[in-house]
XYZ file of C-alpha atoms in Angstrom:
787
model
C 9.152 -21.497 -4.865
C 8.160 -19.964 -7.724
C 9.182 -23.638 -10.137
C 7.586 -25.001 -7.231
C 4.654 -23.593 -7.383
C 4.567 -23.523 -11.699
C 4.543 -27.065 -10.909
C 0.882 -27.161 -9.790
C -0.199 -25.189 -12.298
C 0.394 -27.824 -14.742
C -0.129 -31.142 -14.050
C -3.313 -32.353 -12.797
C -3.893 -32.892 -8.851
C -3.510 -35.956 -7.274
C -6.544 -36.810 -5.157
C -6.124 -38.205 -2.017
C -5.045 -41.425 -1.440
C -7.431 -41.935 1.375
C -10.120 -41.533 -1.132
C -11.506 -44.664 -2.284
C -11.087 -45.459 -6.636
C -14.561 -44.678 -7.044
C -14.837 -41.374 -5.360
C -11.200 -40.385 -7.420
C -13.100 -41.481 -10.575
C -15.529 -38.975 -10.080
C -13.008 -36.294 -9.063
C -11.721 -36.033 -12.217
C -15.153 -36.104 -13.799
C -15.919 -33.236 -12.192
C -13.497 -30.795 -12.956
C -13.909 -31.157 -16.272
C -17.857 -30.572 -16.440
C -17.871 -28.174 -13.084
C -18.467 -24.526 -14.122
C -15.724 -21.764 -12.789
C -18.649 -19.565 -11.360
C -21.991 -21.935 -10.753
C -24.703 -19.603 -10.306
C -26.758 -19.111 -7.062
C -28.652 -22.387 -5.404
C -31.742 -20.623 -3.721
C -33.448 -17.521 -3.436
C -31.767 -15.153 -0.956
C -32.292 -11.879 0.642
C -29.385 -9.140 1.245
C -28.797 -6.129 3.567
C -26.720 -3.456 1.970
C -25.524 -0.166 4.017
C -23.586 2.853 3.495
C -22.937 4.110 7.453
C -21.375 8.113 7.469
C -21.017 10.196 9.985
C -23.789 11.517 9.988
C -26.317 9.492 7.669
C -26.940 5.884 7.452
C -28.736 4.356 4.145
C -29.864 0.699 4.129
C -31.148 -1.325 1.404
C -32.803 -4.659 1.010
C -32.530 -6.366 -2.128
C -34.095 -10.067 -2.915
C -31.471 -12.487 -5.390
C -33.186 -14.544 -6.982
C -32.020 -18.508 -7.449
C -29.873 -18.644 -10.666
C -28.562 -14.892 -10.212
C -24.717 -14.431 -11.391
C -22.713 -11.206 -11.224
C -21.185 -10.258 -15.205
C -18.431 -7.637 -15.671
C -19.666 -3.825 -15.685
C -22.903 -4.654 -14.686
C -24.431 -4.057 -10.871
C -24.653 -6.998 -8.763
C -27.987 -9.086 -9.489
C -31.503 -8.602 -6.691
C -34.508 -6.994 -7.041
C -34.338 -3.597 -4.738
C -37.599 -4.539 -1.994
C -36.622 -2.025 0.884
C -34.486 1.415 1.112
C -34.639 4.030 3.837
C -32.319 6.616 5.411
C -31.402 7.909 8.720
C -30.003 10.615 10.448
C -27.721 8.809 12.718
C -28.190 11.486 15.597
C -31.501 10.029 16.112
C -30.809 6.932 17.153
C -28.717 5.794 20.206
C -27.195 2.893 18.726
C -26.391 1.161 14.864
C -28.967 -1.606 15.741
C -31.323 0.684 16.485
C -31.280 1.512 13.158
C -31.200 -1.641 11.647
C -33.971 -3.217 13.894
C -35.923 0.036 12.506
C -34.542 -0.621 8.894
C -35.844 -4.633 9.396
C -39.636 -3.823 10.382
C -40.597 -1.049 9.029
C -41.114 -2.816 6.022
C -43.188 -1.805 2.642
C -45.926 -4.948 3.379
C -45.195 -6.179 7.035
C -47.486 -8.770 6.276
C -44.859 -10.507 3.495
C -41.815 -9.544 5.285
C -38.996 -11.034 3.676
C -36.337 -13.850 5.922
C -33.477 -12.641 7.682
C -30.986 -11.525 5.527
C -28.551 -14.182 4.570
C -25.951 -11.559 4.260
C -24.996 -8.084 4.779
C -22.352 -5.699 3.853
C -21.803 -2.066 5.625
C -19.546 0.295 4.315
C -18.400 2.708 7.205
C -16.759 5.948 7.315
C -13.603 4.553 9.671
C -11.200 1.651 10.062
C -12.456 -2.081 10.024
C -10.567 -4.323 12.185
C -12.179 -7.533 13.196
C -15.139 -7.156 11.467
C -15.514 -4.136 13.894
C -15.411 -0.573 13.366
C -15.259 2.536 16.026
C -17.464 5.962 15.175
C -15.223 8.990 16.488
C -17.782 11.380 16.307
C -20.507 9.243 18.124
C -20.242 6.856 21.040
C -21.154 3.856 18.477
C -19.365 0.251 17.426
C -20.312 -1.736 14.889
C -19.500 -5.111 15.640
C -20.069 -7.786 12.295
C -20.288 -10.594 14.825
C -22.880 -8.662 17.599
C -25.146 -7.772 14.331
C -25.652 -11.154 13.276
C -26.266 -12.829 16.324
C -28.882 -9.886 17.544
C -31.018 -10.077 14.138
C -30.378 -13.480 12.948
C -28.542 -12.375 9.526
C -26.424 -15.406 8.061
C -23.086 -13.167 7.453
C -22.457 -9.378 8.188
C -18.760 -8.241 6.748
C -17.717 -4.232 7.449
C -15.818 -2.448 5.234
C -14.031 0.902 4.783
C -16.642 2.722 2.679
C -13.614 3.303 0.332
C -13.490 -0.174 -0.194
C -16.774 -0.563 -1.040
C -15.543 2.185 -3.272
C -13.541 0.120 -5.462
C -16.068 -3.336 -5.495
C -18.068 -0.921 -7.059
C -15.869 0.437 -9.730
C -16.725 -3.041 -11.301
C -20.065 -2.500 -11.639
C -19.599 0.709 -13.428
C -20.188 1.098 -17.328
C -18.095 3.064 -18.022
C -18.821 3.882 -21.710
C -21.751 6.157 -19.698
C -20.512 6.783 -15.863
C -16.872 8.019 -16.553
C -14.576 10.491 -18.601
C -11.551 9.045 -20.082
C -8.733 11.233 -18.980
C -6.142 9.014 -20.604
C -7.051 5.994 -23.145
C -5.500 2.876 -22.996
C -6.096 -0.951 -23.530
C -6.631 -2.178 -20.180
C -4.765 -5.123 -19.332
C -6.980 -8.434 -18.332
C -6.089 -9.335 -14.780
C -3.789 -6.264 -13.872
C -4.352 -4.222 -10.804
C -7.269 -1.367 -10.456
C -6.169 1.467 -8.696
C -8.960 4.052 -7.628
C -8.225 7.955 -5.442
C -10.770 9.853 -4.543
C -10.535 13.868 -3.145
C -13.572 14.709 -1.258
C -13.626 15.639 2.460
C -9.840 13.367 2.675
C -8.614 12.011 0.367
C -9.263 8.605 -0.532
C -7.551 5.104 -2.170
C -7.608 1.936 -2.695
C -6.393 -0.847 -4.657
C -7.801 -4.610 -6.415
C -6.155 -7.238 -7.662
C -7.101 -10.685 -9.141
C -5.367 -13.754 -8.189
C -5.386 -15.192 -11.892
C -6.801 -13.466 -15.603
C -10.341 -13.792 -15.219
C -10.389 -14.589 -11.197
C -12.416 -11.976 -9.155
C -11.434 -9.016 -8.356
C -10.475 -8.170 -4.165
C -9.998 -4.768 -3.387
C -8.175 -3.824 -0.046
C -7.287 -0.591 2.304
C -5.371 1.748 1.709
C -3.513 4.962 3.767
C -1.976 6.645 0.621
C -3.315 9.609 1.247
C -1.875 10.261 4.065
C 1.994 9.910 2.758
C 4.037 12.629 2.218
C 3.537 15.441 -0.010
C 5.895 16.877 -2.615
C 6.363 20.294 -3.039
C 7.398 20.938 -6.923
C 8.066 25.205 -6.910
C 9.253 27.181 -4.865
C 6.181 28.846 -4.039
C 4.931 25.658 -2.547
C 7.952 24.979 -0.485
C 6.719 28.351 1.204
C 3.009 26.492 1.306
C 4.486 23.245 2.957
C 5.855 25.424 5.775
C 2.489 27.278 6.504
C 1.105 23.545 6.493
C 3.866 22.016 8.806
C 2.985 25.182 11.007
C -0.616 25.391 10.441
C -1.258 21.211 11.614
C 2.079 20.849 14.226
C 4.065 18.749 11.655
C 8.165 19.377 12.283
C 8.740 17.637 9.100
C 6.028 16.382 7.153
C 2.507 17.217 5.994
C -0.114 14.499 4.271
C -0.855 14.793 0.604
C -4.829 14.860 2.132
C -3.754 18.418 3.566
C -3.167 19.480 0.005
C -6.215 17.813 -2.221
C -9.411 17.686 -0.392
C -11.853 19.719 0.145
C -10.552 21.854 3.737
C -7.088 21.638 2.100
C -8.580 24.313 -0.498
C -9.326 26.473 2.493
C -5.937 25.725 3.973
C -4.240 27.454 0.857
C -6.568 30.133 0.427
C -5.920 30.834 3.645
C -1.992 30.450 2.866
C -2.345 32.212 -0.437
C -4.538 35.670 0.918
C -1.785 36.815 3.840
C 0.663 36.126 0.838
C -0.618 38.163 -1.467
C -2.965 40.275 -0.010
C -2.830 42.706 -2.847
C -4.724 40.324 -4.564
C -7.597 39.209 -1.883
C -10.778 40.333 -3.543
C -13.295 41.563 -0.473
C -16.371 40.183 -1.747
C -14.854 36.499 -2.075
C -12.593 37.070 1.049
C -16.112 37.825 2.949
C -18.075 34.387 1.665
C -15.255 32.124 1.647
C -14.619 33.022 5.770
C -18.749 32.701 5.932
C -19.211 29.119 4.103
C -18.074 26.983 7.156
C -17.505 23.275 5.746
C -18.331 24.969 2.569
C -15.134 27.070 2.339
C -14.144 25.068 -0.832
C -17.165 24.994 -2.885
C -17.311 28.660 -2.573
C -13.199 28.747 -3.762
C -14.498 26.652 -6.669
C -16.681 28.933 -7.682
C -15.278 31.933 -7.793
C -11.991 30.313 -9.857
C -12.994 30.288 -12.820
C -12.678 32.312 -15.975
C -16.014 34.127 -16.211
C -17.468 34.237 -12.185
C -18.388 36.712 -10.604
C -16.406 38.157 -8.897
C -13.748 36.254 -10.314
C -10.866 35.646 -8.178
C -7.073 35.386 -8.398
C -5.947 33.826 -5.142
C -9.090 31.238 -5.687
C -7.468 30.291 -8.728
C -4.382 29.747 -7.486
C -6.062 27.826 -5.319
C -7.615 25.174 -7.838
C -4.270 25.004 -9.495
C -2.332 24.092 -7.070
C -5.150 21.634 -6.292
C -5.242 20.325 -9.752
C -1.379 19.527 -9.748
C -0.789 17.938 -6.337
C -4.406 15.730 -7.852
C -2.624 14.890 -10.715
C 0.986 14.317 -9.277
C -0.509 11.948 -6.808
C -2.973 10.459 -8.811
C 0.843 9.615 -10.767
C 3.151 8.088 -7.746
C -0.468 6.159 -6.690
C -0.206 4.632 -10.525
C 3.632 3.873 -9.655
C 2.948 1.936 -6.198
C 0.205 -0.391 -7.758
C 1.175 -0.308 -11.824
C -3.141 -0.266 -12.275
C -2.928 -1.710 -15.919
C -6.421 -2.976 -15.255
C -7.538 0.969 -14.870
C -6.963 4.127 -12.437
C -10.137 5.834 -11.486
C -10.399 9.129 -9.887
C -13.621 9.237 -7.615
C -14.689 11.185 -5.171
C -17.037 13.751 -4.561
C -14.563 16.872 -6.143
C -13.686 14.853 -9.459
C -17.415 15.346 -11.043
C -17.110 19.630 -10.278
C -14.129 19.904 -11.504
C -13.992 18.160 -14.310
C -12.341 21.265 -16.485
C -9.164 21.054 -14.401
C -8.970 17.167 -14.837
C -9.993 16.685 -18.893
C -7.507 16.589 -21.625
C -3.907 16.046 -21.979
C -2.611 19.848 -21.421
C -4.733 19.764 -18.615
C -3.317 20.259 -15.250
C -3.906 17.320 -13.585
C -3.139 15.464 -16.354
C 0.405 17.125 -16.783
C 1.145 16.827 -13.730
C 0.411 12.956 -14.054
C 2.747 12.569 -16.964
C 5.261 14.431 -15.173
C 7.298 11.349 -13.774
C 10.476 11.320 -15.540
C 11.848 7.919 -16.711
C 8.590 6.279 -15.711
C 6.610 8.751 -17.789
C 6.352 5.664 -20.834
C 4.709 3.148 -18.466
C 2.144 6.028 -17.071
C 1.519 6.422 -19.950
C -0.090 2.670 -20.683
C -2.835 3.417 -18.024
C -5.929 3.735 -18.599
C -7.456 6.827 -16.505
C -11.203 7.435 -16.232
C -12.723 10.318 -14.100
C -16.118 8.455 -12.271
C -19.187 10.595 -12.440
C -21.365 7.835 -11.176
C -21.431 8.650 -7.464
C -23.378 5.758 -6.153
C -20.256 3.215 -6.446
C -20.011 2.549 -2.439
C -23.250 1.061 -2.070
C -22.772 -0.763 -5.334
C -19.535 -2.027 -3.856
C -21.497 -2.985 -0.880
C -24.111 -4.682 -2.673
C -21.596 -6.515 -5.076
C -19.575 -7.632 -1.879
C -23.045 -9.332 -0.359
C -23.436 -11.143 -3.111
C -19.817 -13.019 -3.322
C -21.068 -13.906 0.688
C -23.777 -15.389 -0.138
C -21.646 -17.453 -3.109
C -20.064 -18.594 -0.138
C -21.922 -18.747 2.212
C -24.834 -21.109 0.443
C -23.207 -24.463 -1.501
C -23.428 -24.247 -5.012
C -26.077 -24.718 -7.161
C -24.637 -28.583 -9.267
C -24.826 -27.438 -13.190
C -28.651 -29.605 -14.035
C -26.975 -31.607 -16.780
C -25.141 -33.642 -14.253
C -26.654 -36.787 -13.823
C -27.980 -37.623 -10.219
C -24.976 -39.909 -9.106
C -22.217 -37.302 -9.707
C -23.869 -34.488 -8.230
C -24.064 -36.535 -5.217
C -20.296 -37.220 -5.563
C -19.988 -33.312 -6.586
C -21.240 -32.527 -2.644
C -19.047 -35.539 -0.961
C -15.967 -34.351 -3.405
C -16.578 -30.225 -1.799
C -16.265 -31.465 2.097
C -13.651 -34.303 1.526
C -10.926 -33.058 -0.892
C -7.460 -31.260 0.333
C -7.511 -27.014 -0.178
C -3.424 -27.921 -1.525
C -3.594 -31.733 -3.360
C 0.273 -32.787 -3.457
C 2.023 -33.131 -6.998
C 0.480 -35.848 -9.055
C 4.197 -36.426 -11.093
C 7.566 -35.742 -10.618
C 8.310 -33.296 -12.386
C 11.610 -30.919 -13.665
C 11.391 -26.816 -13.273
C 14.105 -24.501 -14.482
C 14.285 -21.633 -12.608
C 16.975 -18.466 -13.715
C 17.596 -15.399 -12.514
C 18.965 -13.190 -15.693
C 20.289 -10.065 -14.953
C 22.016 -7.158 -16.985
C 25.998 -9.064 -16.629
C 25.329 -12.400 -15.447
C 22.405 -15.094 -15.876
C 22.191 -17.920 -13.123
C 20.145 -20.979 -13.534
C 18.924 -23.954 -11.561
C 17.438 -27.149 -12.574
C 15.094 -29.256 -10.240
C 13.547 -32.296 -9.786
C 10.602 -32.725 -7.720
C 9.369 -35.617 -6.360
C 5.404 -36.915 -6.743
C 3.922 -36.136 -4.094
C 5.492 -32.563 -3.110
C 3.987 -30.077 -1.462
C 4.521 -26.509 -0.401
C 5.103 -25.316 3.078
C 4.802 -21.411 4.716
C 7.947 -20.230 5.268
C 10.189 -22.945 3.726
C 11.799 -22.941 0.207
C 9.125 -24.674 -2.398
C 10.550 -28.270 -2.672
C 12.826 -29.902 -5.389
C 16.270 -31.331 -5.066
C 18.831 -29.545 -7.126
C 20.285 -31.395 -10.200
C 22.254 -29.045 -11.570
C 22.832 -25.568 -11.760
C 25.597 -23.289 -13.051
C 26.644 -19.424 -14.005
C 27.279 -17.696 -17.431
C 28.554 -14.185 -18.085
C 26.213 -12.468 -20.373
C 28.673 -11.513 -22.227
C 30.315 -14.762 -23.649
C 26.919 -15.313 -25.692
C 25.244 -13.827 -28.440
C 21.533 -14.710 -26.805
C 19.662 -15.793 -24.033
C 18.621 -19.178 -26.387
C 22.690 -19.789 -26.268
C 23.183 -19.939 -22.531
C 19.628 -22.051 -22.075
C 21.431 -24.446 -24.691
C 24.497 -24.714 -23.313
C 22.589 -24.891 -19.686
C 20.104 -28.152 -20.905
C 23.373 -29.597 -22.561
C 26.121 -29.320 -19.602
C 24.828 -31.636 -17.483
C 26.456 -33.251 -14.927
C 25.881 -36.961 -16.108
C 25.013 -36.533 -20.014
C 23.805 -39.727 -19.851
C 20.902 -39.301 -17.009
C 20.152 -36.228 -18.599
C 16.514 -35.558 -17.127
C 13.443 -34.710 -19.786
C 12.608 -31.824 -20.999
C 11.488 -29.092 -17.676
C 7.632 -28.953 -17.274
C 7.957 -25.608 -15.721
C 10.655 -22.554 -15.662
C 10.297 -19.287 -14.484
C 12.887 -16.831 -14.791
C 13.558 -13.332 -13.181
C 14.809 -10.718 -15.088
C 16.267 -7.275 -14.605
C 13.770 -4.974 -16.694
C 10.075 -5.050 -16.996
C 8.278 -7.678 -18.524
C 5.314 -7.134 -20.716
C 3.418 -10.380 -22.401
C 5.635 -12.672 -20.953
C 8.828 -10.904 -22.814
C 11.801 -8.944 -21.912
C 14.222 -6.194 -23.901
C 17.200 -5.820 -22.574
C 18.793 -2.169 -22.415
C 22.260 -2.840 -22.230
C 22.865 -5.801 -25.127
C 20.849 -6.929 -27.742
C 18.579 -9.409 -26.116
C 15.266 -10.277 -26.710
C 13.734 -13.169 -24.123
C 10.186 -14.275 -25.001
C 8.999 -17.098 -22.845
C 6.589 -18.863 -25.536
C 9.378 -18.874 -28.249
C 11.843 -20.665 -25.419
C 8.732 -22.918 -24.930
C 9.092 -23.885 -28.494
C 12.604 -24.393 -28.940
C 13.308 -26.129 -25.632
C 9.990 -28.264 -25.515
C 9.370 -26.395 -22.133
C 5.706 -26.727 -20.727
C 5.428 -23.494 -19.549
C 7.539 -20.178 -19.458
C 6.984 -17.326 -16.985
C 9.354 -14.779 -16.708
C 9.083 -12.089 -14.052
C 10.394 -8.886 -13.209
C 13.429 -9.473 -10.739
C 11.711 -7.616 -7.773
C 8.425 -9.226 -8.373
C 10.442 -12.917 -7.560
C 11.732 -11.148 -4.510
C 8.134 -10.816 -3.397
C 6.934 -14.204 -3.591
C 10.886 -15.204 -2.198
C 9.470 -13.341 1.103
C 7.043 -16.218 1.345
C 9.789 -18.672 1.620
C 11.742 -16.620 4.535
C 12.504 -18.232 7.831
C 11.929 -14.947 9.909
C 13.606 -15.913 12.952
C 16.965 -16.718 11.069
C 16.789 -14.616 7.699
C 15.425 -11.526 9.192
C 16.073 -8.958 11.457
C 12.960 -7.868 13.273
C 12.495 -3.922 12.914
C 9.424 -3.925 14.302
C 7.687 -6.328 16.553
C 3.529 -6.626 15.654
C 1.240 -9.492 15.315
C 0.601 -10.816 11.382
C -2.727 -10.402 9.900
C -3.531 -13.528 8.287
C -4.220 -12.766 4.350
C -3.099 -9.010 5.212
C -0.943 -7.165 1.894
C 2.668 -8.301 2.073
C 5.330 -5.440 0.651
C 9.245 -5.497 0.058
C 11.557 -2.126 -0.228
C 14.726 -2.917 -1.373
C 17.509 -0.690 -1.826
C 20.538 -1.094 -4.087
C 21.447 -0.356 -7.824
C 17.947 1.385 -7.348
C 15.187 1.296 -5.297
C 12.955 -1.579 -6.221
C 9.458 -2.194 -4.349
C 6.752 -4.958 -4.901
C 3.655 -6.282 -2.851
C 1.531 -9.515 -2.608
C -1.941 -9.638 -2.179
C -4.255 -13.065 -0.829
C -7.834 -13.375 -2.244
C -8.907 -14.986 1.010
C -6.910 -15.466 4.403
C -5.532 -19.744 3.269
C -5.506 -18.959 -0.677
C -1.490 -18.128 -2.224
C -0.036 -14.882 -1.907
C 0.333 -13.309 -5.340
C 3.073 -10.422 -6.310
C 2.578 -7.970 -8.491
C 5.067 -5.314 -9.495
C 5.229 -1.799 -8.774
C 7.607 1.078 -9.454
C 7.268 3.099 -5.910
C 11.015 3.379 -5.953
C 10.022 6.233 -8.866
C 7.406 8.179 -6.931
C 8.518 12.192 -5.871
C 10.959 12.527 -3.028
C 9.246 14.586 -0.260
C 12.134 16.591 1.666
C 11.804 17.417 5.597
C 14.203 19.904 5.821
C 15.510 23.065 4.896
C 18.891 21.567 3.931
C 16.780 18.501 2.349
C 15.216 21.183 0.384
C 18.189 22.642 -1.757
C 19.243 19.605 -1.818
C 15.820 18.960 -3.695
C 17.019 21.976 -5.683
C 20.716 20.514 -6.604
C 19.074 16.599 -7.853
C 16.422 18.506 -9.942
C 19.742 20.493 -11.595
C 21.786 17.429 -11.545
C 19.198 15.106 -13.631
C 17.361 17.778 -15.850
C 13.463 18.008 -14.073
C 11.742 20.779 -13.110
C 9.802 19.812 -11.015
C 10.648 16.207 -9.019
C 12.662 14.029 -8.494
C 12.528 10.476 -8.096
C 12.772 8.824 -4.240
C 15.343 6.668 -6.439
C 17.818 8.978 -6.802
C 18.586 9.705 -2.249
C 17.671 5.627 -1.488
C 19.920 3.786 -3.146
C 23.741 3.361 -3.499
C 24.312 5.901 -6.783
C 22.012 8.500 -4.551
C 24.684 7.946 -1.943
C 27.395 9.377 -4.400
C 24.971 12.044 -5.213
C 24.766 13.228 -1.744
C 27.795 13.438 -1.461
C 28.508 15.836 -3.981
C 25.854 18.080 -2.912
C 27.144 17.984 0.973
C 30.772 18.064 -0.534
C 29.598 21.356 -2.378
C 27.744 22.862 0.789
C 30.250 22.324 3.171
C 33.617 22.212 1.423
C 35.535 23.652 5.125
C 34.387 19.320 6.025
C 36.315 17.630 2.935
C 38.189 15.045 4.179
C 41.426 15.012 0.933
C 42.050 11.760 1.596
C 37.882 10.178 2.082
C 37.484 12.660 -0.654
C 39.820 11.132 -3.557
C 38.611 7.838 -2.202
C 35.139 8.946 -3.115
C 36.099 9.780 -6.268
C 38.418 6.952 -7.560
C 36.053 4.422 -6.562
C 33.862 4.241 -9.590
C 30.473 2.142 -9.055
C 31.321 1.679 -5.274
C 31.216 4.963 -4.240
C 28.426 4.397 -2.038
C 30.658 1.473 -0.653
C 33.270 3.930 0.545
C 30.880 6.635 1.889
C 29.299 3.633 4.021
C 32.699 2.981 5.669
C 33.557 6.603 6.710
C 30.486 7.035 7.886
C 30.711 5.090 10.894
C 32.058 6.691 14.210
C 35.625 5.097 14.133
C 36.024 4.952 10.703
C 40.032 5.516 9.687
C 38.982 8.216 8.882
C 35.558 9.543 10.007
C 33.928 11.555 7.145
C 31.658 14.196 8.552
C 30.213 14.846 5.098
C 29.719 10.697 4.548
C 27.961 10.830 8.231
C 25.876 13.341 6.883
C 24.612 11.288 3.294
C 24.198 8.317 5.179
C 22.034 9.874 7.823
C 19.991 11.518 4.936
C 19.905 7.893 3.317
C 18.365 6.360 6.359
C 16.169 8.667 6.956
C 14.759 9.300 3.613
C 14.430 5.237 3.828
C 12.432 5.591 6.478
C 9.803 7.934 5.492
C 9.633 5.922 2.309
C 8.965 2.799 3.361
C 6.445 4.512 5.820
C 4.958 5.927 2.611
C 4.666 2.251 0.741
C 3.125 1.364 3.975
C 0.631 3.240 4.505
C -0.649 2.799 0.158
C -0.286 -1.072 1.280
C -1.223 -1.304 4.748
C 1.033 -4.342 5.125
C -0.439 -5.783 7.949
C 1.021 -9.698 6.644
C 4.567 -7.787 7.280
C 6.914 -4.786 5.549
C 9.996 -6.189 4.326
C 13.267 -3.881 3.796
C 15.845 -5.991 1.036
C 18.284 -5.525 -1.118
C 21.891 -5.355 -0.854
C 22.285 -1.898 1.099
C 20.162 -3.762 4.042
C 22.166 -5.875 6.015
C 25.454 -4.124 5.100
C 23.785 -0.483 6.863
C 21.872 -1.974 9.911
C 22.970 -0.060 12.328
C 21.075 2.796 10.858
C 17.444 0.815 10.746
C 17.514 -1.519 14.241
C 16.166 0.245 17.210
C 13.037 2.326 17.514
C 14.622 5.361 17.827
C 16.908 4.464 14.752
C 16.849 7.272 12.208
C 14.826 4.669 9.514
C 12.703 4.096 12.293
C 11.794 7.398 13.619
C 11.040 8.511 9.754
C 9.114 5.051 9.408
C 6.766 6.284 12.456
C 6.687 10.013 11.565
C 2.967 10.124 9.983
C 0.916 12.221 11.951
C -2.358 11.092 11.917
C -1.205 7.316 10.847
C 1.448 6.365 13.604
C -1.014 4.511 15.630
C -1.498 2.522 12.239
C 2.158 2.151 11.453
C 2.748 1.054 14.670
C 0.767 -2.449 13.852
C 2.722 -3.044 10.574
C 5.405 -6.190 11.524
C 8.522 -4.576 10.039
C 11.938 -7.014 9.075
C 15.343 -6.172 7.208
C 16.212 -9.208 4.972
C 19.582 -10.875 5.181
C 19.230 -13.862 3.078
C 20.921 -13.072 -0.291
C 18.693 -15.356 -3.020
C 15.186 -14.543 -2.030
C 14.627 -13.487 -5.737
C 15.763 -17.213 -7.254
C 14.104 -18.609 -4.029
C 10.923 -16.997 -5.538
C 11.677 -17.865 -8.840
C 11.507 -21.474 -7.645
C 8.224 -20.786 -6.163
C 6.388 -19.604 -8.716
C 7.661 -22.686 -11.376
C 6.569 -24.844 -8.741
C 2.895 -23.049 -8.630
C 2.858 -23.433 -12.260
C 3.453 -27.172 -12.172
């Protein structure tokens, strides 16, 4: 499927046959002469809003003809009206808008109704509407359009607006660099911000140079993982405080209210350290308790409070650990931004490589080197939400008004430009017959395939990429000195040498390892595969390397879900919403896919979310966490992959057999010990009721695995909000369906156990993937797109 998509990128699109020849001529001419970012065609007015639970701020901007948006600059427009309103003074949001539009500085010169409006709202946006929890308000974008004659209204979550606002930052003036690293153009960006709650969002671009789109996240509600014995006690306190049996969200720690809750715990745990004056001030501070705690935590505070210091240090460490988990989920090599009201007020805890925040950020075991490549910024600007809404509103103008045709194109050409905009299909067919090379390159084996793709081929939803398989082979890597030798052998070893096809126009190789600059180095052999070098040596038009799990993500787009999946949770798919994949096998793979707009193609992005922190849910799992730390030489945390994987089963069995020696079944224990890399298979076989012999420790191992798998799938769903589908893949999924299927399964019970966010998770369609070739199919799709 990836290979088929690659075809589309490297050959000219065929103009539809029903367009007259003269029009096809101008089609080709326009492709060469139109700018990628045409200027705005006419003067317009945009309405921008920030609608909180208490206050509403509205602004009106005049945007001149020819305006363009520039990188790291605010959206264009002259502010012509601005006002702030107390929501309690109005019966509805419509009344506020009516007042604002009527209350112009110069009523006789009032502008026309806005052509576009973007409102950043404090709440989850569904179908372009939001319901407020603290008042009887519903804001509906469509209703606002009709009542006030606004061309188009879009509602976005306030933290999504923050994500768009990042694109307007002058980082040299409006940020503090916490970790310097080169930005990767077109790579994902992310934002984590602590204030009243813990907000998160992520932004992706479909290709380098294309505009970023920001997506909502509820990652602040994923599970908090304690790092010390004292934090394990704190976890128990938080569970009791918030009525949770198994877990609490990171927001319960990393937020202003979280400071107050932690202070309550520490003051009860260490009563001899209570400072009466500070304790009284905290108790009387109402919603400002966090502010008082921070004030008395710093050296030199009068009076200084040890409990306040301990509270703030726990906050900073948890903040750094969560920022790192977010970075592993999104791999934001385009920048990770630490925002929110608490960031500029607590910079002393964040700045410096030896700060509590940065030490926890870098403490991710095998993935710490990757995190060093993430540029990290503390955001000082307080208006990025308003600026983000302004940028969205300006983009809406570009989408709802015709682009200005460049003035240097003759009138007849401009005529055909307008004609072509109305008549060209969004997905033109392939212009010429081509050949694509598709590969799956593992540590041990390499599988290569060659497809002939005919003129006029198109890719269709839930179907494999087009192409006729003309050659396929598998090779043992150890038989060759280099990957180049394998490719050379494959291309020479055609079934019909006299009819051998031309060199491939495009190739996509799914490789087992991190891809950097279109190259990969293998850890188990002295191989480097370089896409550019393969192009030059074999005359291939374009070679793209993708991580093997990224190929899986593209392969999801080819699934016939009715035949190749088992539905674990039925829910309507939201067109254009993010998709995600979590797969357990030798390790725990994850990836996510986004579309820039409904109907546009999905692009898949790498994730290392399988290396985020594992959060124990029971007292026995707390013991298991200590065992895993000792086993893998970690002081504070272990990754979820240490539990949710084939090797994880073996490690957990070791723990349980040592913890409950009276439950060891000698025959099973010997079989596990002798199974080598297949220990997980043996454990699973003896865990099922009716197994001969049945082993209670194997059952406990598999149940711990299934529960952890469901909890991690839910954390992934909170990070990406994949209303386009969450796919549970990997070799362990079809083999353990009995643990995953059914609303009452261990997997699904843990998946739904996310407190206040459980209702959101019920809206996520969840599928178990049965197909074993989605990686190869995904690479095929990428290759076709490259054509």
